[in-house]
Coordinates of C-alpha atoms in Angstrom, one line a residue:
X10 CA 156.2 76.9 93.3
X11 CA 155.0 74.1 95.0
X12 CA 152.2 74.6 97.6
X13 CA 153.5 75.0 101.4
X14 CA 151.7 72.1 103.1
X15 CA 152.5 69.6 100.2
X16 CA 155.9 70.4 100.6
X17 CA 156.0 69.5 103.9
X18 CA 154.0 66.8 103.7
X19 CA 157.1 65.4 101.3
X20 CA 159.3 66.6 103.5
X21 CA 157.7 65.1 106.3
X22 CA 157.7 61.1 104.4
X23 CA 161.2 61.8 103.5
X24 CA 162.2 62.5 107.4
X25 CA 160.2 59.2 107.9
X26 CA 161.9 56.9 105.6
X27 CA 165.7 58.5 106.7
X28 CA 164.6 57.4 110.3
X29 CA 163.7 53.8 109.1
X30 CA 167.0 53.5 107.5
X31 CA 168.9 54.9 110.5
X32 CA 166.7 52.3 112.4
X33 CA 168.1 49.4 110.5
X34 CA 171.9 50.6 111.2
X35 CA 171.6 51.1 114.8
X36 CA 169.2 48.3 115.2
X37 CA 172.3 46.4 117.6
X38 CA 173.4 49.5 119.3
X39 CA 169.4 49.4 120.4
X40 CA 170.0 46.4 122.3
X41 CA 173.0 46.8 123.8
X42 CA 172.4 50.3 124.9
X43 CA 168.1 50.6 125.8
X44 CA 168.3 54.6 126.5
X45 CA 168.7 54.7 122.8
X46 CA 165.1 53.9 121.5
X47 CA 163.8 57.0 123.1
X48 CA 164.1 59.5 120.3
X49 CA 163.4 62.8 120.0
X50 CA 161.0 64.7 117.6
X51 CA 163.2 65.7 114.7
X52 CA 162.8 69.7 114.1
X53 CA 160.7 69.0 111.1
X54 CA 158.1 67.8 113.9
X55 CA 158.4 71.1 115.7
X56 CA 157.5 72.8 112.4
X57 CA 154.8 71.1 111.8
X58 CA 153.3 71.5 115.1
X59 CA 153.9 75.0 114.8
X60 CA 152.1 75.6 111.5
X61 CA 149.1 73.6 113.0
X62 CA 148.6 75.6 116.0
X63 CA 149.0 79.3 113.7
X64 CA 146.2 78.6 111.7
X65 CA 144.4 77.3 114.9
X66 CA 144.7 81.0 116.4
X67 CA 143.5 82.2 112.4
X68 CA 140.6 80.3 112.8
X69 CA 139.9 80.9 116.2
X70 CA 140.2 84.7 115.9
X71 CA 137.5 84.9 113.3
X72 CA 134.9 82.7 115.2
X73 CA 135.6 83.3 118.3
X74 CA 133.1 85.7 120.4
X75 CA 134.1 88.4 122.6
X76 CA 134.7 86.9 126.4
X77 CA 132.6 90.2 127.6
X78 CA 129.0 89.7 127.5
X79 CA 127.0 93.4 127.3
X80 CA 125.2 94.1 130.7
X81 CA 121.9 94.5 128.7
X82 CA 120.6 95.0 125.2
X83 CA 120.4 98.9 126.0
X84 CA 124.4 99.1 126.3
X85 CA 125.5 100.2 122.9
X86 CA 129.2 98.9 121.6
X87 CA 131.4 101.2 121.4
X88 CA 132.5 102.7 117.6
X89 CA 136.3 103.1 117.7
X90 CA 137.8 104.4 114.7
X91 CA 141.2 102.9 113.9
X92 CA 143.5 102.0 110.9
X93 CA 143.6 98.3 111.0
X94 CA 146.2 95.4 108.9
X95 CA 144.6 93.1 106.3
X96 CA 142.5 90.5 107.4
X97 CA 145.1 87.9 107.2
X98 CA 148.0 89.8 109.2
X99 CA 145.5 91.0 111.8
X100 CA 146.4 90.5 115.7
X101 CA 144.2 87.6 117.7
X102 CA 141.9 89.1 119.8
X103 CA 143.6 86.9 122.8
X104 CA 146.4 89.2 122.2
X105 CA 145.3 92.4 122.2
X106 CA 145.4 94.5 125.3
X107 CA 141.6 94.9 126.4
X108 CA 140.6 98.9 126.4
X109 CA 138.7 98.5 129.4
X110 CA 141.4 96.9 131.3
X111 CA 140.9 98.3 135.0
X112 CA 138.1 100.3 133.6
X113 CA 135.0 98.0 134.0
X114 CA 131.9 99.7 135.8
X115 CA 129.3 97.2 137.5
X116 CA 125.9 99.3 137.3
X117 CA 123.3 98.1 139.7
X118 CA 119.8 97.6 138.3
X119 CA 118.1 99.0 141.2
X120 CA 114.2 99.0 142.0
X121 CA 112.2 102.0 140.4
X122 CA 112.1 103.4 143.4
X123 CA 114.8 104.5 143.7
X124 CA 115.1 106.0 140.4
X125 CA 112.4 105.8 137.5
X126 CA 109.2 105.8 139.7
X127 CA 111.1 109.5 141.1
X128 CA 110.5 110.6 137.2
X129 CA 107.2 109.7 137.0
X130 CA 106.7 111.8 139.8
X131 CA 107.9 114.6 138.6
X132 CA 104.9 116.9 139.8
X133 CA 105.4 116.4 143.1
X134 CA 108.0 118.1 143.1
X135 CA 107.5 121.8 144.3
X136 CA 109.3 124.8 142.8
X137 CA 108.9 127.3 140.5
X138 CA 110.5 125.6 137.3
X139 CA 108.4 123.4 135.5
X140 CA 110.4 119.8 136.8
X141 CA 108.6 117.2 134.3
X142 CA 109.8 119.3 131.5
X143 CA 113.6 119.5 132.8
X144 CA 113.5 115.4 133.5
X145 CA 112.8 114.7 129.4
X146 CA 115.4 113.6 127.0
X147 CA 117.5 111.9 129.9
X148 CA 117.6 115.0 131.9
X149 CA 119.2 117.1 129.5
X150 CA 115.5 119.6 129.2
X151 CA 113.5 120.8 126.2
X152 CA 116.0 120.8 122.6
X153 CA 116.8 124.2 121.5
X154 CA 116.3 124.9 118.1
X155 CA 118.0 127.3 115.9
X156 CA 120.2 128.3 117.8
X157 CA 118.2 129.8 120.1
X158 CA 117.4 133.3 121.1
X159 CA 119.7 135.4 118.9
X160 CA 121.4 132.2 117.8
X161 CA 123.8 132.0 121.2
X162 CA 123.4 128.4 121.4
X163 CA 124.9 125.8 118.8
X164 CA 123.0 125.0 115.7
X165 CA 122.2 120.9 117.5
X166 CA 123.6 119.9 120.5
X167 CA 121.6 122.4 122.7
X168 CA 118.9 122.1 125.6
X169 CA 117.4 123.7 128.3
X170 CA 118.9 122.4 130.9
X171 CA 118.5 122.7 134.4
X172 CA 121.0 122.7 137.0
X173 CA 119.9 119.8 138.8
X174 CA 119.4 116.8 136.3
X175 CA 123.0 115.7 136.6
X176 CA 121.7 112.3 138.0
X177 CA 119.5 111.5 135.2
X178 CA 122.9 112.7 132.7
X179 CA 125.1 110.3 134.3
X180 CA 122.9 107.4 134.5
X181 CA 122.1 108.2 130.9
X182 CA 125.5 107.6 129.8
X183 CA 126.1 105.2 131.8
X184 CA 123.4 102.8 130.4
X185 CA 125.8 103.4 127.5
X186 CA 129.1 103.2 128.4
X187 CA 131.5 101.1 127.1
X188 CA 132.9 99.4 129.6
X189 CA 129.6 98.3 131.7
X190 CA 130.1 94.9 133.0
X191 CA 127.6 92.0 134.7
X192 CA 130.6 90.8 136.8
X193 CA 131.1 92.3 139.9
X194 CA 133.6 90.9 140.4
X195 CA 135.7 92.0 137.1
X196 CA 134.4 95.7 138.1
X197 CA 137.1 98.8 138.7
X198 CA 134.3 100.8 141.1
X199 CA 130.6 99.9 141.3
X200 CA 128.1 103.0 140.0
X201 CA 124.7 103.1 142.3
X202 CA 122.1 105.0 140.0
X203 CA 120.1 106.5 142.9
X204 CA 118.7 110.1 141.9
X205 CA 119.0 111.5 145.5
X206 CA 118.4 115.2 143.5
X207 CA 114.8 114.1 143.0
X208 CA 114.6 112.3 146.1
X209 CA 115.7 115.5 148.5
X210 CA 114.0 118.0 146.2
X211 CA 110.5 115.9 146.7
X212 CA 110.9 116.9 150.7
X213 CA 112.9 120.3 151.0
X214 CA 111.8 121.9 153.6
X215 CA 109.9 119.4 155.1
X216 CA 108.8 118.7 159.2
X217 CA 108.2 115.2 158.4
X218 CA 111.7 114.0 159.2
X219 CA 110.4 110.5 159.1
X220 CA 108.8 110.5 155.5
X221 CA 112.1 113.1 154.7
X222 CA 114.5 110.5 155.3
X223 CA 112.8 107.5 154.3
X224 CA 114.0 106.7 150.9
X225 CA 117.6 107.6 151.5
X226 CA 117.4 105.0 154.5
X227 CA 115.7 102.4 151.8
X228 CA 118.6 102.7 149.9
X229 CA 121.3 102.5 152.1
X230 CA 120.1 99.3 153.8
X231 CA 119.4 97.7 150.3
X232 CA 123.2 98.9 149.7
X233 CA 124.4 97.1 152.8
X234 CA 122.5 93.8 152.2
X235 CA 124.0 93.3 149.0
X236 CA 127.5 90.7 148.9
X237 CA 129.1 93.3 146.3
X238 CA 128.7 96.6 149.0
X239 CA 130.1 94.3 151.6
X240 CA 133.0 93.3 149.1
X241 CA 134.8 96.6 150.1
X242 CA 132.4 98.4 152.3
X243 CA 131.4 100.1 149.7
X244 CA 134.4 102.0 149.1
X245 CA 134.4 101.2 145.5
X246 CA 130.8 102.5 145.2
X247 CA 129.6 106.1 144.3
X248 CA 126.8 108.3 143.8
X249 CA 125.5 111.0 141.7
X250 CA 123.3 113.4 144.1
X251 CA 122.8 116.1 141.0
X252 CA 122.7 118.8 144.1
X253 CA 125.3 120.2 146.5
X254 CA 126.2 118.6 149.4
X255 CA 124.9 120.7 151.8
X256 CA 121.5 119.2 150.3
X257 CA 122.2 116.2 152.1
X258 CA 124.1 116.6 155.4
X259 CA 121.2 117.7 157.5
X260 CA 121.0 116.0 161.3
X261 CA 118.7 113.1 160.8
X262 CA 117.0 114.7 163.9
X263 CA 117.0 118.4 163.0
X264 CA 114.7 120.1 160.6
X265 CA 116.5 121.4 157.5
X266 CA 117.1 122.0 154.0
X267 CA 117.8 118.3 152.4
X268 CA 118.2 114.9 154.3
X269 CA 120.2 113.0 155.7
X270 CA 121.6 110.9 153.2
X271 CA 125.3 111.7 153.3
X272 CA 125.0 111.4 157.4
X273 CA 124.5 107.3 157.7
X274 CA 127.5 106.0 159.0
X275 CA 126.8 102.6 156.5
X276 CA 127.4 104.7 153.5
X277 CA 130.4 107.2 154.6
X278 CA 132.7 105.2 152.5
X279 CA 131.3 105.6 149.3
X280 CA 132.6 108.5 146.9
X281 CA 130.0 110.7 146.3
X282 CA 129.9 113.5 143.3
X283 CA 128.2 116.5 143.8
X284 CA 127.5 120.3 142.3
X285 CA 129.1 121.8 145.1
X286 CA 131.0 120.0 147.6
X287 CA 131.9 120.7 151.5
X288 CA 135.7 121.5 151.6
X289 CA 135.6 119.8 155.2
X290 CA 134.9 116.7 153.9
X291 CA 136.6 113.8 151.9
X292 CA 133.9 111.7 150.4
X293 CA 132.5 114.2 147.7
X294 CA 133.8 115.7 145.0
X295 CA 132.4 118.7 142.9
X296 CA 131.5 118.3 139.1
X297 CA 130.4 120.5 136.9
X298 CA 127.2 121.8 136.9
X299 CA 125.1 120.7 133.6
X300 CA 125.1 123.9 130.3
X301 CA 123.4 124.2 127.7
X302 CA 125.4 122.2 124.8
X303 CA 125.6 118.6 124.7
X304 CA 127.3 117.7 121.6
X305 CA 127.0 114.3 119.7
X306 CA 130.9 114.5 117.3
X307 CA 133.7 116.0 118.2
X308 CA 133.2 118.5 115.1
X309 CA 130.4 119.8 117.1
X310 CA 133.0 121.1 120.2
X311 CA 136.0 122.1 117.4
X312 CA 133.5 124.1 115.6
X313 CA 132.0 125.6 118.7
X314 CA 135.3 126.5 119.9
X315 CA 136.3 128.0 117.0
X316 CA 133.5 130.2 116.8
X317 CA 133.6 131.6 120.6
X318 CA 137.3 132.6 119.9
X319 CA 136.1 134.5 116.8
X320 CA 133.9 136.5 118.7
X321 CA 133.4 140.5 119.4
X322 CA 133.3 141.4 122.7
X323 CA 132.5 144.6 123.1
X324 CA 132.1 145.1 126.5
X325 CA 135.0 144.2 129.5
X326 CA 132.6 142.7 131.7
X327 CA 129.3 141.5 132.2
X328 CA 126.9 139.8 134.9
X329 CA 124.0 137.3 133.9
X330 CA 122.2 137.5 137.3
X331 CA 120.0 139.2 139.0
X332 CA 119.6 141.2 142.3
X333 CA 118.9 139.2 146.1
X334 CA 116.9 140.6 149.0
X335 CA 118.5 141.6 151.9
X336 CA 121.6 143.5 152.5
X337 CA 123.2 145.7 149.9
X338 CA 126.4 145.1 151.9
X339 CA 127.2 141.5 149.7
X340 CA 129.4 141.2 146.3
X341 CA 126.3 140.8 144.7
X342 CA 124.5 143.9 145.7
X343 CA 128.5 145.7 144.4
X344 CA 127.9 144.0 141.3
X345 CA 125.0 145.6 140.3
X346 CA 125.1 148.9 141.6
X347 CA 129.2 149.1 139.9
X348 CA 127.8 147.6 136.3
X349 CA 125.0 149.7 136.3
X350 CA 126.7 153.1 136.1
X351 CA 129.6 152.1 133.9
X352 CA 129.0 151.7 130.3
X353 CA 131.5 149.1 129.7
X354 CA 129.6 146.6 131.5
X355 CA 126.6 144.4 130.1
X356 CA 124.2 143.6 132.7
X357 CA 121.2 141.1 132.8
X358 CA 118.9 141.0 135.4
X359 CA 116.2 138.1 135.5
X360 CA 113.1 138.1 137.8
X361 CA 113.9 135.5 140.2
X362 CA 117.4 133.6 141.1
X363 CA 118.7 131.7 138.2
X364 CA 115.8 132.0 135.9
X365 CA 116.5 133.4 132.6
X366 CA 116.0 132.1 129.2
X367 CA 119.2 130.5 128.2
X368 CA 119.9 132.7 125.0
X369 CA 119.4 135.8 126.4
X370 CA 122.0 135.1 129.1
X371 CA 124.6 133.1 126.9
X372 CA 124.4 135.9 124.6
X373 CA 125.6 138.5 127.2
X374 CA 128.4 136.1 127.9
X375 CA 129.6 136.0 124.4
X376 CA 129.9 139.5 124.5
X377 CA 131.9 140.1 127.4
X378 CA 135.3 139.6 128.1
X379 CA 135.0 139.0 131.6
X380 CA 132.0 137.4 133.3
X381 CA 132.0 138.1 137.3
X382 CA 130.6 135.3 139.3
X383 CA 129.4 135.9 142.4
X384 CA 128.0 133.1 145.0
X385 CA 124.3 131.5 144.4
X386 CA 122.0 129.9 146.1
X387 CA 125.4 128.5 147.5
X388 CA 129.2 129.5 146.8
X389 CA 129.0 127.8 143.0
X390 CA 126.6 128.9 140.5
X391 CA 126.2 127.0 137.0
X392 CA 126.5 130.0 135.1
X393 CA 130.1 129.4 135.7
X394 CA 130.0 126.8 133.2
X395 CA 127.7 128.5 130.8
X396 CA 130.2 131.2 131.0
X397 CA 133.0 128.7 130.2
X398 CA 131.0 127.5 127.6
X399 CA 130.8 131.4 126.2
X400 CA 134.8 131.5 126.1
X401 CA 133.9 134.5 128.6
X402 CA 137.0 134.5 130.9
X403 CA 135.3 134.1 134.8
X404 CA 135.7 136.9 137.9
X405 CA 135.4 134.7 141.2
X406 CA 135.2 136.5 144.6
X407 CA 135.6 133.6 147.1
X408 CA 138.1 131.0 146.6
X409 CA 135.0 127.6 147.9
X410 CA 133.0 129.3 144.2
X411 CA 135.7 127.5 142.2
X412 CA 139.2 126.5 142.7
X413 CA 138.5 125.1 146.1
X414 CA 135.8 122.9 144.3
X415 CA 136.3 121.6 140.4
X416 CA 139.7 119.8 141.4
X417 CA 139.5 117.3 138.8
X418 CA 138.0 119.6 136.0
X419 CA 139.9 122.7 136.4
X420 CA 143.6 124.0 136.1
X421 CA 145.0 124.0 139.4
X422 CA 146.7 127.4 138.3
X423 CA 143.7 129.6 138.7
X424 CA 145.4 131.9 137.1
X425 CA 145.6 130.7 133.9
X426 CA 141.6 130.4 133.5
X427 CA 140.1 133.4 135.9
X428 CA 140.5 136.4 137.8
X429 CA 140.3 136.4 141.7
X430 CA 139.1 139.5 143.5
X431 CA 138.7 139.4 147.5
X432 CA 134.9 139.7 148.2
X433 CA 136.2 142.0 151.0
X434 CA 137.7 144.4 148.9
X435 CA 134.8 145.0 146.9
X436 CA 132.5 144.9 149.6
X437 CA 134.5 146.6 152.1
X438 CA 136.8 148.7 150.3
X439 CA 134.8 149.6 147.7
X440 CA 137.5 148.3 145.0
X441 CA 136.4 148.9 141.4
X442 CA 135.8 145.7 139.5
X443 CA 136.2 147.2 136.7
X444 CA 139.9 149.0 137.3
X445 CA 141.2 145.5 138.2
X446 CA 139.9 144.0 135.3
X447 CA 141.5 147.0 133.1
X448 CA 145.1 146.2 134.2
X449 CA 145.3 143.4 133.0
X450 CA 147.4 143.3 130.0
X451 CA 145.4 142.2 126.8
X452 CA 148.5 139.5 125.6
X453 CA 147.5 138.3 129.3
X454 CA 143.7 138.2 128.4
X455 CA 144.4 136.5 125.2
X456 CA 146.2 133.6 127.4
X457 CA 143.5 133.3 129.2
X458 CA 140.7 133.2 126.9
X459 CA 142.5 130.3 124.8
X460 CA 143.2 128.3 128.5
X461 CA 139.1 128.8 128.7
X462 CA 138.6 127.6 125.6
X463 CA 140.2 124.6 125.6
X464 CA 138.7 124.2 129.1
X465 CA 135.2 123.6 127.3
X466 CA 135.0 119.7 126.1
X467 CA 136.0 118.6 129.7
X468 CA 133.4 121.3 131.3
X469 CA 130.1 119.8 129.3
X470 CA 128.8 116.5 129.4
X471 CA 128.0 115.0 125.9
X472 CA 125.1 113.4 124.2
X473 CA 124.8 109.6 125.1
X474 CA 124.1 108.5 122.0
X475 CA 127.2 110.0 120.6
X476 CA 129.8 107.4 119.0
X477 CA 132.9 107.5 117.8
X478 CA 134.1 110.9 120.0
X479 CA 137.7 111.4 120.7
X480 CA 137.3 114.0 123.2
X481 CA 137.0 113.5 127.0
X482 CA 134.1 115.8 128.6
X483 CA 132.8 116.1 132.0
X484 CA 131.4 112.7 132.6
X485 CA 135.0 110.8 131.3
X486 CA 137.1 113.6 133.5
X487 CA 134.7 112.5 136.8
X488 CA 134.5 108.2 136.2
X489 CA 138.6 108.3 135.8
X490 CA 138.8 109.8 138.7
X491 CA 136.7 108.1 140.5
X492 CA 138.4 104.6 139.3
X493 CA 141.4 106.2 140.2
X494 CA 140.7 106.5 143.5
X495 CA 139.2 103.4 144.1
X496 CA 142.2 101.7 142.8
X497 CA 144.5 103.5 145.7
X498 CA 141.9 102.4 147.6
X499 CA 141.9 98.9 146.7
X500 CA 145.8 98.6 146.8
X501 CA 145.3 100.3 150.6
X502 CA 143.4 97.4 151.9
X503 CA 145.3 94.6 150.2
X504 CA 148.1 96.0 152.5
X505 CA 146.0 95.9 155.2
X506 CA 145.9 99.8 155.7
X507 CA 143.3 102.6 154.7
X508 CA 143.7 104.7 151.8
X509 CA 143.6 108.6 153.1
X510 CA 143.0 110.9 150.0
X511 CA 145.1 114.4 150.5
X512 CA 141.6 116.0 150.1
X513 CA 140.0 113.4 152.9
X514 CA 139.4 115.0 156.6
X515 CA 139.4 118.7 158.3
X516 CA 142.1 120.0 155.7
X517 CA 140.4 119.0 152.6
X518 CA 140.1 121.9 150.8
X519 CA 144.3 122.5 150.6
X520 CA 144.0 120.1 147.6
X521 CA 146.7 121.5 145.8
X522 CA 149.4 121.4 148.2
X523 CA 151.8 118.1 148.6
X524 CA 150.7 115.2 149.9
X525 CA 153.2 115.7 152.3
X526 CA 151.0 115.9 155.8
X527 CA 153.6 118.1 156.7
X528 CA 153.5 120.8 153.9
X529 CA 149.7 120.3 153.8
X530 CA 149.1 122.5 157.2
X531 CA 151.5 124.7 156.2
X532 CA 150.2 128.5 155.3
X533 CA 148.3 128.7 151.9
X534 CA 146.8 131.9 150.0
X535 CA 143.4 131.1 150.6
X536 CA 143.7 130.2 154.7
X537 CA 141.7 133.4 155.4
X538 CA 138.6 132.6 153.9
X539 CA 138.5 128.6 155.2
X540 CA 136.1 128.6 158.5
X541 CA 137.8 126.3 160.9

């Protein structure tokens, strides 16, 4: 068989020496009629132009370098696993569809103040937990060997962590993602990697409102200098505070718990992600409060998961808390006093308010069915999470603890996942937790445990050095969101209106209802628990 390009390189002379003959016979047509000597390309031409540029888009496929420069040399590249065609047969790179298509993140570099020099200052931060320890290994605590205490935790994958590090976890990953880019301009949102947690925790409490205040306001007017805040107004920016909002509402002239940060008019219209947000407001969204696991492979979750469905439960319920001063009158104070006398309930009381060593309590939530979770230091409590993480299915008393909060993590069927028993019942008609909890069918239990199960990879927040995971977990869940948003947003003001989330203004927290304005103020379940 005769090689393809000296084929049509014969082919090619013969074409040539037809058209010379034709030439000579039409030679005194030529003159009489000029429109004639313009020929066109015969189609062994268009071949031949053809084969050249094919092999151009071979060649330039293997040289070529990716248009997308990394933001830094501390971005890894993403490790996707994927059956690919030989070599020869594979697809240019100019057309494939780019994964981070509408996905980009712009991630300022912003001074140390505002972040790293906050780490380094870990001491000065008051409290009764040991801070500099809970900042290490990106915020994600002290490793946990072993298992832990009684083996509760994973084999790896597991840390102390503290409940308010989520800052440090986010920017963690994000150093790593994927889809970082230097271009602003190519960027879906923009990620600012301010740890207000530190920041407000540095002042709580504080009469100087001057020196309380001060960084927040450094930050917001080095937002508002900068061309890619004034781009959009910042509406495709966001925060991580790693605390609850109410840490960051106080009156910039009041004294308070917190500051002021989410109070400056110049950065209301940036989306802010929080522990536990305000239902009243639309500019920040809850997230899930940091557990114990922090996986690197996606084995690591199946194999976890697999082994909370497996396990005994002996008891049908169980609390992994401890009792608050004050009133006996509260859900709390019912809690204990109703799981102390019945011998079906597993009960773990720690000296002060969330301060227990992490086996011990995940332990008592693997051995429960149900794990009751009353409010903390504000309606949420992170051992919500740790009991998700237990396959334990959770009790909630007030609607703001959960379902009014984790809209983007959790089923809007709450339902499916939990149990909800009116704080007033127990508190003021002495209702027995523990009857409610025995009616439910166990076929109905069994649904539940499984939805609580599968719950778990979108409820922790993995290790950012993981590659080649499948599975999306708390961070992924939050960043589409926010993008999401952003892009209604974006589409909004090219129309020359502004975007109005269903969860934005006074009736935030009826998130689950139409986003018909209409339907949205009609009557829903959980109106009698909403202050107005």
């Amino acid at each position: 068989m005769k090689p393809f390009s000296r084929s049509l390189q014969r082919d090619l002379d013969a074409a040539a020496a037809a058209d010379d003959d034709d030439g000579k016979h039409h030679s005194a047509d030529d003159k009489q009629n000029p429109e004639r000597g313009a020929r066109r390309p015969s189609r062994l031409f268009y071949l031949a132009l053809l084969y050249v540029v094919f092999w151009a888009l071979v060649f330039y496929h293997h040289f070529s370098t990716s248009v997308q420069q990394s933001v830094s040399a501390a971005v890894a590249a993403p490790a996707v696993l994927q059956l690919r065609p030989a070599a020869f047969f594979s697809v240019p790179r100019i057309f494939r569809r780019d994964p981070c298509a509408g996905r980009y993140v712009y991630m300022y570099d912003l001074p140390p103040r505002f972040n790293a020099d906050l780490v380094r200052e870990c001491r000065r931060i008051s409290g009764s937990t040991d801070v500099c320890k809970d900042v290490a290994n990106d915020g994600f605590g002290p490793n946990i060997t072993g298992g832990g205490e009684g083996g509760s935790l994973p084999e790896s994958g597991a840390y102390d962590t503290d409940q308010y590090m989520l800052g440090l976890i986010f920017h963690a990953r994000m150093r790593r993602h994927e889809c970082l880019t230097a271009d602003p301009a190519a960027a879906a949102v923009v990620y600012v990697p301010f740890y207000a947690g530190l920041d407000s925790a540095m002042h709580l409490g504080s009469k100087d409102l001057a020196a309380r205040d001060a960084l927040s306001r450094d930050v917001v007017d080095w937002l508002a200098r900068r061309p890619e805040w004034r781009a959009m107004g910042g509406r495709d920016h966001f925060l991580v505070s790693g605390r609850g909002t109410w840490d960051f509402i106080v009156s910039p002239d009041a004294v308070g718990w917190g500051n002021a940060l989410m109070t400056f008019p110049a950065i209301l219209n940036a989306t802010f992600l929080t522990t536990e947000a305000s239902p009243w407001h639309g500019n920040d969204f809850a997230v899930p409060f940091p557990s114990h696991f922090h996986p690197s492979s996606d084995a690591e979750v199946v194999g976890w998961q697999d082994r909370v469905h497996q396990m005994d439960r002996p008891f049908l319920w169980g609390f992994a808390g401890g009792a608050r001063g004050g009133s006996q009158r509260t859900v709390r104070a019912q809690i204990m006093e109703q799981c102390g006398r019945s011998s079906r309930c597993a009960l773990l009381g720690v000296p002060a308010p969330g301060h227990y060593a992490p086996g011990r309590a995940m332990r008592l939530l693997e051995s429960a069915e149900f794990c009751v979770q009353p409010r903390g230091d504000g309606y949420t409590r992170k051992s919500t999470f740790d009991t998700i993480l237990a396959g334990c299915i959770p009790v909630f008393f007030h609607p703001i603890s959960a379902y009014l909060q984790y809209i983007w993590h959790l089923p809007r069927d709450h339902r499916s996942y939990s149990v909800f028993i009116p704080h007033g019942d127990v508190v003021e008609r002495n209702a027995s937790i523990e009857e409610v909890l025995s009616r439910i069918p166990p076929a109905k239990v069994a649904q539940m445990r499984e939805r609580v199960i599968r719950l778990i990879p979108t409820v922790l927040y993995r290790h950012p050095a993981a590659k080649g995971v499948t599975f999306k977990d708390a961070f992924d869940v939050a960043l589409e969101r926010v993008i999401d948003r952003v892009a209604k947003r974006r589409r909004a003001a090219a129309e020359g209106r502004e975007y109005v989330d269903s969860v934005d203004g006074k009736y935030s927290w009826k998130y689950d209802l139409a986003q018909d304005r209409e339907k949205m103020l009609a009557p829903h379940e959980f109106d009698p628990y909403i202050n107005t």
